[in-house]
XYZ file of C-alpha atoms in Angstrom:
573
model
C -96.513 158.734 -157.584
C -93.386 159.374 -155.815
C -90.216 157.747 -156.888
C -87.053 156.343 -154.870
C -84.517 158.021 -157.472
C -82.967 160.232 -155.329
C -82.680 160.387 -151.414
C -82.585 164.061 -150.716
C -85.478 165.409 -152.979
C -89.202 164.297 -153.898
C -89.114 163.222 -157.520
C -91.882 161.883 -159.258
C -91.098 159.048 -161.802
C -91.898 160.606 -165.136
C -93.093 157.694 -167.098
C -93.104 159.663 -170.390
C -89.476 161.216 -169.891
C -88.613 157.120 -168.628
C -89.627 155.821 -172.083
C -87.500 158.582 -173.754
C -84.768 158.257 -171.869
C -84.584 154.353 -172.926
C -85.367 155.076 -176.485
C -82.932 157.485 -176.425
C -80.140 155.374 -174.686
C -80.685 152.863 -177.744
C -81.502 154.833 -180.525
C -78.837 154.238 -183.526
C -78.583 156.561 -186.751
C -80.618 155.534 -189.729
C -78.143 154.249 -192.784
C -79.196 153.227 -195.871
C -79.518 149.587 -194.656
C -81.892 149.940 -191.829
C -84.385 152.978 -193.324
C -87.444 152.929 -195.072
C -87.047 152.530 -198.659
C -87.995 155.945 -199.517
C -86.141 157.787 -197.426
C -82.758 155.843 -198.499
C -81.648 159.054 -200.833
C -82.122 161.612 -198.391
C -80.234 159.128 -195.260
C -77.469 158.693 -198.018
C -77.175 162.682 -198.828
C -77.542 163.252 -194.843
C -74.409 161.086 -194.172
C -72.434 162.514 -197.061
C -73.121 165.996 -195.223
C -71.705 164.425 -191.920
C -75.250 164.349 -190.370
C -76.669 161.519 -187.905
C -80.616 160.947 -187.759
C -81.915 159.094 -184.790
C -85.416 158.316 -185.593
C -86.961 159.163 -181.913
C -90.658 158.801 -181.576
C -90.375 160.812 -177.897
C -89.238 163.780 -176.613
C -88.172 165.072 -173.492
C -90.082 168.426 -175.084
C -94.065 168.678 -174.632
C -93.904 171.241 -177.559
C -91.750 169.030 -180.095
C -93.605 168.602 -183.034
C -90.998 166.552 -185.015
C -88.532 164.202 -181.825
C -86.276 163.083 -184.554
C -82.839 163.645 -183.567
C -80.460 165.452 -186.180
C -76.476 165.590 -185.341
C -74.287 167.647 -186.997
C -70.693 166.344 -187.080
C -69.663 169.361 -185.235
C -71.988 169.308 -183.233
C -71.117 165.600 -182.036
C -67.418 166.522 -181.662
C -68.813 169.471 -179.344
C -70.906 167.575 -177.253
C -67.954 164.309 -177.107
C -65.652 167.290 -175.994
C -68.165 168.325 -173.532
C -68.807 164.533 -172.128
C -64.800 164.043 -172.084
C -63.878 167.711 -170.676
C -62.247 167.077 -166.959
C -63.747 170.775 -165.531
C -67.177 172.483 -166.290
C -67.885 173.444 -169.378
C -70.207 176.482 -171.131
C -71.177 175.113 -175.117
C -72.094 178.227 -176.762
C -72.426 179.716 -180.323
C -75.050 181.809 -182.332
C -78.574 181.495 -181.215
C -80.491 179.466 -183.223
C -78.328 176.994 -184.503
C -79.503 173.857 -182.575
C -77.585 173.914 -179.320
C -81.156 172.659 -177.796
C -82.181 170.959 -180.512
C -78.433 169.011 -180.312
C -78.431 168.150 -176.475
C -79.894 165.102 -176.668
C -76.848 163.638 -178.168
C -75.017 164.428 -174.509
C -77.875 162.870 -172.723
C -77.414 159.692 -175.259
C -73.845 159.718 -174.564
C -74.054 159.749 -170.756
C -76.841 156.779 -170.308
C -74.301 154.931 -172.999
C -71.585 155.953 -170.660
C -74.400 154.752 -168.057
C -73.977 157.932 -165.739
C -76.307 159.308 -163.429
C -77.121 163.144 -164.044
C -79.697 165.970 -163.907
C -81.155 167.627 -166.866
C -82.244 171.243 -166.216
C -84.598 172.297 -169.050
C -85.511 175.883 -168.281
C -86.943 176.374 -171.711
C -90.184 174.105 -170.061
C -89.607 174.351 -166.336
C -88.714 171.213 -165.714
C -85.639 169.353 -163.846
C -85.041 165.661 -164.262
C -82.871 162.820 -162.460
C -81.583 160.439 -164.514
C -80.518 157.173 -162.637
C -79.711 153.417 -164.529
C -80.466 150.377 -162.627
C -78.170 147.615 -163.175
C -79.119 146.130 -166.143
C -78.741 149.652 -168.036
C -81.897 151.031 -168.565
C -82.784 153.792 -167.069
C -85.363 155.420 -164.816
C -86.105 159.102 -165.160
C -87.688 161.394 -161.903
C -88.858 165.120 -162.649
C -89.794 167.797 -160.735
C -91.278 171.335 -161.742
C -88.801 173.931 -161.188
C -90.450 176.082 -158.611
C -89.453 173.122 -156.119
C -85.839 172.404 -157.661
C -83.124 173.140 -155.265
C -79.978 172.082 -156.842
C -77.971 172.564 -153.824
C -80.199 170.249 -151.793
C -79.731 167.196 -154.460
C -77.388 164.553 -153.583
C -76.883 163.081 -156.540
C -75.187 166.759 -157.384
C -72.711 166.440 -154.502
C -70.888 163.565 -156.593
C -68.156 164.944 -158.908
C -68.979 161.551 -161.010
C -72.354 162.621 -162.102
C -73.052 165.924 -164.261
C -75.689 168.626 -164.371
C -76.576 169.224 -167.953
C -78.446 173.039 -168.560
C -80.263 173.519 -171.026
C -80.761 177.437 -170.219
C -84.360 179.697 -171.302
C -84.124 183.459 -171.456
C -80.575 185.066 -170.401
C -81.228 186.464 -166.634
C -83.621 183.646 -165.722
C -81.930 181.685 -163.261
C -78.624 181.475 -161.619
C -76.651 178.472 -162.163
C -75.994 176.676 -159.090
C -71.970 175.550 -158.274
C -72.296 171.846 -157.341
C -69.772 169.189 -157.058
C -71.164 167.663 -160.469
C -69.542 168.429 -163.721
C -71.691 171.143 -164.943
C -72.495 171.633 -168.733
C -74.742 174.778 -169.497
C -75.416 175.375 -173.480
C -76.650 178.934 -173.590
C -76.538 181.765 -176.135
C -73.716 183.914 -175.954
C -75.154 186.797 -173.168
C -73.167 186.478 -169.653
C -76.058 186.703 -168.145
C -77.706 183.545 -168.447
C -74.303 182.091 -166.694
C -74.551 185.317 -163.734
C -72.122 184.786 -161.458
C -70.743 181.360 -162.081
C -69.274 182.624 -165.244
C -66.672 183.975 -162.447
C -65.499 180.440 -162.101
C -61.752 180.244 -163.516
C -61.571 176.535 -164.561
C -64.594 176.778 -167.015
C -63.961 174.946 -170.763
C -66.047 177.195 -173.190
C -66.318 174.966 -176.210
C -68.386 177.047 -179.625
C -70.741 175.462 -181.891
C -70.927 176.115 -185.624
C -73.692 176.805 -187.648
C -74.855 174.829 -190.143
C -72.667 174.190 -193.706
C -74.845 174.796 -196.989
C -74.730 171.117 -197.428
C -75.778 170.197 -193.868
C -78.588 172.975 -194.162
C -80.172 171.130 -197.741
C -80.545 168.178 -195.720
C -82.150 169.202 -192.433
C -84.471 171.733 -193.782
C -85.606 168.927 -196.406
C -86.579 167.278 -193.397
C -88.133 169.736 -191.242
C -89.601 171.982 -194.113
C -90.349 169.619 -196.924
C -92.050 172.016 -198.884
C -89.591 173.889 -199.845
C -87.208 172.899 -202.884
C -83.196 172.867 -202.808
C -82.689 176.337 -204.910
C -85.461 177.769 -201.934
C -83.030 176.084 -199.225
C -79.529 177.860 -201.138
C -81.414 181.152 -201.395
C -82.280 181.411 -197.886
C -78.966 180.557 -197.073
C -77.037 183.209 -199.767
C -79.558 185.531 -197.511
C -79.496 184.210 -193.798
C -76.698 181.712 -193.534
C -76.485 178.610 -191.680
C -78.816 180.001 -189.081
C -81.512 176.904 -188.592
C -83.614 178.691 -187.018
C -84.208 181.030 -190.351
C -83.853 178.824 -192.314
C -87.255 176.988 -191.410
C -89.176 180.085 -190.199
C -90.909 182.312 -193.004
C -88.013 184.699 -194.228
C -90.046 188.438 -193.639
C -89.780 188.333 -189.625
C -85.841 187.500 -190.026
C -85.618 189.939 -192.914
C -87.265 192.745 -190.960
C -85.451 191.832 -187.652
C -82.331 192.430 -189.775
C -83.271 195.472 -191.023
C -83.989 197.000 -188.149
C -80.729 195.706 -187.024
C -78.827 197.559 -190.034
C -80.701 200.928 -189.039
C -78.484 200.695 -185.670
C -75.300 202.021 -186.929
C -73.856 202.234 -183.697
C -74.320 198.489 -182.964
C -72.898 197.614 -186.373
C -70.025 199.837 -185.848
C -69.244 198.913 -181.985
C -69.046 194.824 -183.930
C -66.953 195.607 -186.570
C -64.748 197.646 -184.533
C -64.110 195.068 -181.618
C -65.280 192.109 -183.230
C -67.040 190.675 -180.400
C -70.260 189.416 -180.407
C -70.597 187.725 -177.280
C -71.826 190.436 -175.048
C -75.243 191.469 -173.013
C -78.293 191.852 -174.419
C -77.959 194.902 -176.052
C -75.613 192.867 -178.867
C -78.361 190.181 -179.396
C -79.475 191.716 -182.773
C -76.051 191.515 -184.165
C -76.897 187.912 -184.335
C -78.524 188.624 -187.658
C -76.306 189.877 -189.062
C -72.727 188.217 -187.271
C -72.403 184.556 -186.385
C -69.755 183.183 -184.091
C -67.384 180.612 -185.745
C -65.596 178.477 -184.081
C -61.633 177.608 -184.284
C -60.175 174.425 -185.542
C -60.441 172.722 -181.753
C -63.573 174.271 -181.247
C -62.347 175.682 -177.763
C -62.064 179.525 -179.533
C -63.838 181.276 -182.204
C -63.620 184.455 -184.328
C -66.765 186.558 -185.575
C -67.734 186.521 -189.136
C -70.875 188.006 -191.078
C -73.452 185.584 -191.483
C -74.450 185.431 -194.901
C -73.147 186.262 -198.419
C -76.462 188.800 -197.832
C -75.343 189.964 -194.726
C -71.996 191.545 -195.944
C -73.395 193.199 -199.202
C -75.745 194.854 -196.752
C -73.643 196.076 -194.857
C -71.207 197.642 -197.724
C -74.440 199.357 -199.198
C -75.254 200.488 -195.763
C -72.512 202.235 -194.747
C -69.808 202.507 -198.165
C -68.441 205.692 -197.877
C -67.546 204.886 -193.953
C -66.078 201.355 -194.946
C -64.225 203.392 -197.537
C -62.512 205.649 -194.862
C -62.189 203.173 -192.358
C -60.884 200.120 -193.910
C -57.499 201.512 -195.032
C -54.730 199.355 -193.491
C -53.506 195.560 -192.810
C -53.783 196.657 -189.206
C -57.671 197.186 -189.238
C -58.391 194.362 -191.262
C -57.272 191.803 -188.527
C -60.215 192.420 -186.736
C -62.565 189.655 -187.158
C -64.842 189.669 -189.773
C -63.377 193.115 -191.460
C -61.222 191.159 -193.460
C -64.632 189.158 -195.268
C -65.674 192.642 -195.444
C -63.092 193.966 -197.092
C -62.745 191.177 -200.213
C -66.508 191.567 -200.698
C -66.336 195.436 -200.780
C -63.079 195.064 -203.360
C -65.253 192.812 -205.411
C -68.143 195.328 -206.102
C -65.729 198.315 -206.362
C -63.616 196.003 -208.756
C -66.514 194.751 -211.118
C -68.576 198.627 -211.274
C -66.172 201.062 -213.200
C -64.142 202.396 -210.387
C -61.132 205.144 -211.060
C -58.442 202.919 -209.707
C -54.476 203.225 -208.673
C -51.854 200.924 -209.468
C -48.154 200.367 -209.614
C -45.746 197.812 -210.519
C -45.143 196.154 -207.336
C -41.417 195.845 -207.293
C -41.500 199.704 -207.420
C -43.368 202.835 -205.861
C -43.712 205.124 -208.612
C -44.400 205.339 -211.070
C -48.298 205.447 -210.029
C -50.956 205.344 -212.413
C -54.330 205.775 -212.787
C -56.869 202.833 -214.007
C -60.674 202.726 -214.779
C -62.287 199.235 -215.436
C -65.409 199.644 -217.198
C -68.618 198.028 -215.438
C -69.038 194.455 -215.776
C -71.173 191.972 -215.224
C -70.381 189.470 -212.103
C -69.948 185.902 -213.282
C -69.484 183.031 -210.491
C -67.683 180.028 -211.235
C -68.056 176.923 -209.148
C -64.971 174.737 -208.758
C -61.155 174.622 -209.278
C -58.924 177.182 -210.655
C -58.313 175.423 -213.632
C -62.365 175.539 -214.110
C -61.909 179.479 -213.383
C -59.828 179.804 -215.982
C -61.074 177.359 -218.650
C -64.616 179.460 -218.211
C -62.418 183.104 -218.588
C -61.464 181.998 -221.965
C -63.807 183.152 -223.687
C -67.308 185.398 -224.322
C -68.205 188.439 -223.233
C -65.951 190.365 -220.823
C -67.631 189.869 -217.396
C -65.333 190.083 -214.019
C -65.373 186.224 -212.577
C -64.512 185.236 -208.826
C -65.246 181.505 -207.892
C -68.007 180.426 -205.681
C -65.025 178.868 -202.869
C -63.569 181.785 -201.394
C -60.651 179.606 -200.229
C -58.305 179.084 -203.396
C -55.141 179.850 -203.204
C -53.947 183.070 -205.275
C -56.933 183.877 -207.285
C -59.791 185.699 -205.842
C -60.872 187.083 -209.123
C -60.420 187.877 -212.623
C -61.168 189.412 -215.972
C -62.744 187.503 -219.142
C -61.953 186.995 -222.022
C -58.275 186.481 -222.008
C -57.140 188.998 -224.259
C -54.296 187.952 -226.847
C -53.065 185.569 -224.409
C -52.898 187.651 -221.138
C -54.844 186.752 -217.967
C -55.710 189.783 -215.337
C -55.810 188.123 -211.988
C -56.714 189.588 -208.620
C -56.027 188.996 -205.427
C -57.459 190.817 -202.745
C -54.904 190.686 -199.454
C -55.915 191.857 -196.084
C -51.667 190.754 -195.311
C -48.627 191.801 -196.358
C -47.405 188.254 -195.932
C -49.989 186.805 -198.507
C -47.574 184.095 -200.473
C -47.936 183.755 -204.227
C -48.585 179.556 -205.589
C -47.061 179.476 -209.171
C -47.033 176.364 -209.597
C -50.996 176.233 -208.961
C -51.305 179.241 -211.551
C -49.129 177.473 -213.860
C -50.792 174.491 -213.591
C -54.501 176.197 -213.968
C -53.690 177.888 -217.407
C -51.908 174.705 -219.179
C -53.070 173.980 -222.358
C -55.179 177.060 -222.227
C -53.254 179.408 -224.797
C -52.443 181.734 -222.188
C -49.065 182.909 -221.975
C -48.662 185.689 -219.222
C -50.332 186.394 -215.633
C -50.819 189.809 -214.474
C -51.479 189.848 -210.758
C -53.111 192.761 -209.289
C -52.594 192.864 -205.735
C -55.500 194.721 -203.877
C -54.422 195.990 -201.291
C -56.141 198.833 -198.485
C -54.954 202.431 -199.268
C -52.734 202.989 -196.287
C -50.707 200.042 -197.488
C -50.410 201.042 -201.099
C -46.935 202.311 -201.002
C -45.574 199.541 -198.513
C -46.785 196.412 -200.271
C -44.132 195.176 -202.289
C -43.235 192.296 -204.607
C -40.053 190.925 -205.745
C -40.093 189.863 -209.686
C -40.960 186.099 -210.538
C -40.524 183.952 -213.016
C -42.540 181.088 -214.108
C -41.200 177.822 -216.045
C -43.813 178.142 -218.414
C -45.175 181.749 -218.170
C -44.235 185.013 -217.870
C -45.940 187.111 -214.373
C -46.099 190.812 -214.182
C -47.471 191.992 -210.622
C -48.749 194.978 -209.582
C -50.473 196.669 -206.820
C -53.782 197.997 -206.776
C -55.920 200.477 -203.758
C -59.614 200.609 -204.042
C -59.185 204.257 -202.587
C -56.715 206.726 -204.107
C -53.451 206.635 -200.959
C -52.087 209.981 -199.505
C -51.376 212.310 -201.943
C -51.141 209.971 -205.081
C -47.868 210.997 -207.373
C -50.112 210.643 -210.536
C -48.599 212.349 -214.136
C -53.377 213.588 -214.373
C -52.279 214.557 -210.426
C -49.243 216.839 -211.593
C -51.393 217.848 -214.678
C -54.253 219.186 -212.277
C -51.716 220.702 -209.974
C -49.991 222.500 -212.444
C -52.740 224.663 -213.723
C -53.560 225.871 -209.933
C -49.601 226.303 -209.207
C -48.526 230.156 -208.856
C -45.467 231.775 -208.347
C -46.578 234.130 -205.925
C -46.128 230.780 -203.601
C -42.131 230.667 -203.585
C -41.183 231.291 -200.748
C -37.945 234.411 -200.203
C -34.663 231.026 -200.710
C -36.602 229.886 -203.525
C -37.243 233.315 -205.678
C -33.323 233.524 -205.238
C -32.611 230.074 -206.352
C -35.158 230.170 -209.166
C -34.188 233.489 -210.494
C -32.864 233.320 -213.715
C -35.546 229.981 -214.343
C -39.100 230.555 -216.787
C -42.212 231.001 -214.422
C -43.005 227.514 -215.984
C -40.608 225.875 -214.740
C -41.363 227.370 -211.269
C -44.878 226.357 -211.543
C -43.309 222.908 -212.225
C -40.708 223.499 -208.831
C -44.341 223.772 -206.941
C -45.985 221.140 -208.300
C -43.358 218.502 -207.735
C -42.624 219.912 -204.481
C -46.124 219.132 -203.253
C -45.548 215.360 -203.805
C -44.058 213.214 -201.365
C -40.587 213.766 -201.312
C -39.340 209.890 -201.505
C -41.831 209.412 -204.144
C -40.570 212.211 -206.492
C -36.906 211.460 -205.447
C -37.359 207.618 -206.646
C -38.850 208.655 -209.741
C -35.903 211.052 -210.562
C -33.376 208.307 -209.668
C -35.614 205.900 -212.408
C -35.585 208.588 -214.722
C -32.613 210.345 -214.557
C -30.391 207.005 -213.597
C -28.956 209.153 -210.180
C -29.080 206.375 -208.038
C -25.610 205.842 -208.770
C -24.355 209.481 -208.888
C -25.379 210.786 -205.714
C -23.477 214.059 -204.686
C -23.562 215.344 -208.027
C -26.301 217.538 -208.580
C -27.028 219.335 -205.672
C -30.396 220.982 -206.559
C -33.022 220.536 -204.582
C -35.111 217.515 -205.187
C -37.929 218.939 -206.211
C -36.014 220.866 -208.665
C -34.745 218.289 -210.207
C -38.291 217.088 -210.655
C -39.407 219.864 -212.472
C -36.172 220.343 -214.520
C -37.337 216.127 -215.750
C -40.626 217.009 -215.689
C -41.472 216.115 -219.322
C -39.405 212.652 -219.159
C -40.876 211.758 -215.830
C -44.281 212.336 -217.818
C -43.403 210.521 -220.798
C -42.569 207.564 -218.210
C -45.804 207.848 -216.345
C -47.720 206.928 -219.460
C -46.126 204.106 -220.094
């Protein structure tokens, strides 16, 4: 049967895509009110989580098992900005997150909007006109795609109507310019947009995963048979990726893998972070997810799992160890995730350690935590500290990544001192006593040290001004995961002086050290191998020269080694 939908092409009316385009058009969300009785808790948890279930018995899809509609709250605000964006507009994000599975929400918004538009689903070669008639249903026309010309329909010469994409493999298919507001929803390779992604005035607009929360409720739905602590570990291990979340977890888990043997691909990500490239970066998905911005109209890269990044550390350590060594490199997307987990496990495992007060640069000193167990703490900071009270010592970080000032710390207080860290990818990271203050009342603790993790490079830079509490007393210090450029240590100058020799002078310095012991010339060497400023700072602590300059006009180093035994005494304290 031929239809009268559209002047320039032959549609045929498409009785089953008619009735879903009407159900569709008046389909409203369940709520507790108007959904079978036992399914109220799980329509009450998905609206808690932000998520809108239209209970469709149709589909535009001939392979939809399950047309229910699920909405994501992100997802509607994506779509709404889609619907009210004034140019054309690309929705992208990770693949497998429900960009698809999401679209009908646009198509719902345009009928209720009661628009005429064509709906391009690649994914089952087939095109469809949607056209209402005056009393606002609709009537729906397909055609298979081997006879779709876009540039031949009329109703696509009318900037008032759109041309919704829903896009199949990247490569198959141009997309057509037409006078219709375009929307395409593809995964993030360039080549399923070819050469329209030339067009200047295009919106790209990035869809999120899914949220922990949003994933308990749709998988419930889609995958009943598995339990809530199944749903959380597939998430610790895939993140909000839908589309592993429902599948069985050893095709993703190879996949990934496979996708951690590439080192070069990991390395070209977490050295541009960008994701959204050709095909050669689809793997990447598995372990990277795009994230999108506040607006939703940019986005950064970020791992995609808690999984994902511990991977990755235990994959390639010693080359995150010599690569992430300065703020700089950590403002590339994603390193900076990458760099808080990797201080965690170095933090918690016995590490030899550096550390400084941070007001100062020397002295330096050495510092060993012995290996402890991991302890996560779900909540406030107040409930991070309450649980560091007591028991057995464990290193604690809380489940939200996001608190202010605390990333991590040691339990049990000990005689009424807390050891805090926080791990900075910044020098501009901002201290909240108040909120520290606050989290230890009434707790018995009386003083906060603050280790400041910081990468190696920025060791000697980093620098903190003293504080003072109204209720506690704050020492802070600065910590590298990775000993910096030649470390002024008082076990460094101990090393250094055994393997010091005199035969090194050079011809100045056998005249100026003369009449002095060979052990003190040992101890000229060894202090002249440190960084000069470093040694010279430490003399002015030591020595109290900071106000007597001009007076002693040996050589720095010499006056080093002429201190050496008080600068000592002061490195051990």
């Amino acid at each position: 049967m031929q239809a009268s939908v559209s002047s320039s092409l032959t549609w045929i009316v498409d009785a089953e895509a008619t009735a879903f385009a009407n159900e569709l058009r008046m389909a409203q969300p369940l709520t507790a009110s108007n959904c079978a009785e036992e399914n109220t808790a799980d329509v009450v948890s998905a609206k808690a989580a932000g998520i809108e279930i239209f209970p469709l018995n149709t589909s535009l899809n001939p392979k939809e098992a399950n047309p229910w509609l699920f909405v994501r709250r992100q997802q509607r605000e994506v779509w709404q900005a889609a619907f009210n964006a004034s140019r054309d507009v690309v929705v992208t994000g990770s693949p497998g997150i429900g960009k698809s599975f999401s679209m009908s929400f646009l198509l719902r918004a345009l009928m209720q909007a009661n628009n005429t538009f064509v709906f391009e689903a690649r994914r089952w070669n087939r095109a469809y006109l949607f056209k209402p008639h005056a009393d606002g249903t609709y009537e729906v026309g397909s055609v298979d795609l081997e006879d779709w010309r876009p540039g031949a329909c009329d109703e696509l010469k009318d900037p008032a109507n759109y041309y919704v994409i829903d896009p199949a493999a990247a490569g198959r298919g141009d997309i057509c310019s037409v006078k219709a507001k375009t929307v395409v929803a593809p995964s993030p390779d360039p080549q399923h947009l070819g050469e329209w992604k030339k067009n200047i005035n295009l919106q790209y607009l990035y869809m999120a995963a899914c949220s922990l929360q949003e994933a308990r409720c749709i998988v419930k739905c889609l995958r009943p048979e598995l339990n809530e602590n199944q749903v959380d570990e597939r998430y610790r291990r895939f993140g909000g990726i839908l589309r592993h979340l429902i599948c069985h977890p050893e095709p993703v888990e190879k996949a990934r893998n496979d996708t951690l043997s590439n080192q070069n691909l990991v390395r070209r990500i977490w050295t541009s972070g960008v994701i959204d490239m050709g095909n050669d970066l689809k793997p990447a998905h598995l372990l990277f997810q795009i994230v999108p911005k506040d607006d939703c109209t940019e986005s950064r890269v970020e791992f995609v799992s808690e999984e994902a990044v511990d991977l990755t550390i235990k994959q390639f350590e010693d080359e995150l160890l010599q690569f992430l060594t300065s703020f700089d490199k950590l403002q590339i997307a994603g390193l900076g995730v990458l760099y808080e987990r990797f201080a965690h496990q170095v933090l918690c495992r016995g590490t030899l350690l550096l550390t400084r007060l941070a007001n100062v640069t020397v002295p330096m000193f050495e510092m060993r935590l012995a290996p402890l167990d991991v302890e996560v703490v779900d909540g406030s900071g107040s409930d991070l500290f309450k649980a560091a009270i007591a028991g057995q010592p464990r290193y604690m970080r809380p489940r939200d990544e996001g608190l202010p000032v605390i990333d991590s710390c040691l339990a049990p207080v000990q005689a009424g001192v807390m050891t805090c860290f926080q791990i900075t990818v910044s020098a501009k990271h901002t201290l909240d006593i108040d909120f520290l203050e606050s989290s230890a009342q009434g707790l018995g603790i009386t003083k906060i040290v603050i280790y400041w993790v910081v990468p190696r490079d920025s060791f000697r830079d980093f620098y903190r001004g003293k504080i003072f509490g109204k209720s506690l007393e704050f020492e802070q210090r600065v910590l590298s995961l990775d000993a910096p450029h030649n470390p002024f240590t008082l076990p460094e100058m101990e090393k250094r002086l055994e393997k010091a020799d005199v035969s090194e002078l050079t011809e100045d310095e056998k005249q100026r050290l003369g009449q002095e012991t060979d052990d003190l010339k040992r101890r000229y060497l060894v202090m002249k191998s440190f960084e000069e400023s470093d040694v010279k700072t430490m003399i002015n602590q030591v020595l109290k020269l900071g106000k007597k300059k001009g007076q002693n006009q040996d050589p720095v180093a010499l006056c080093a080694a002429r201190a050496w035994d008080d600068i000592s005494a002061r490195m051990t304290v």
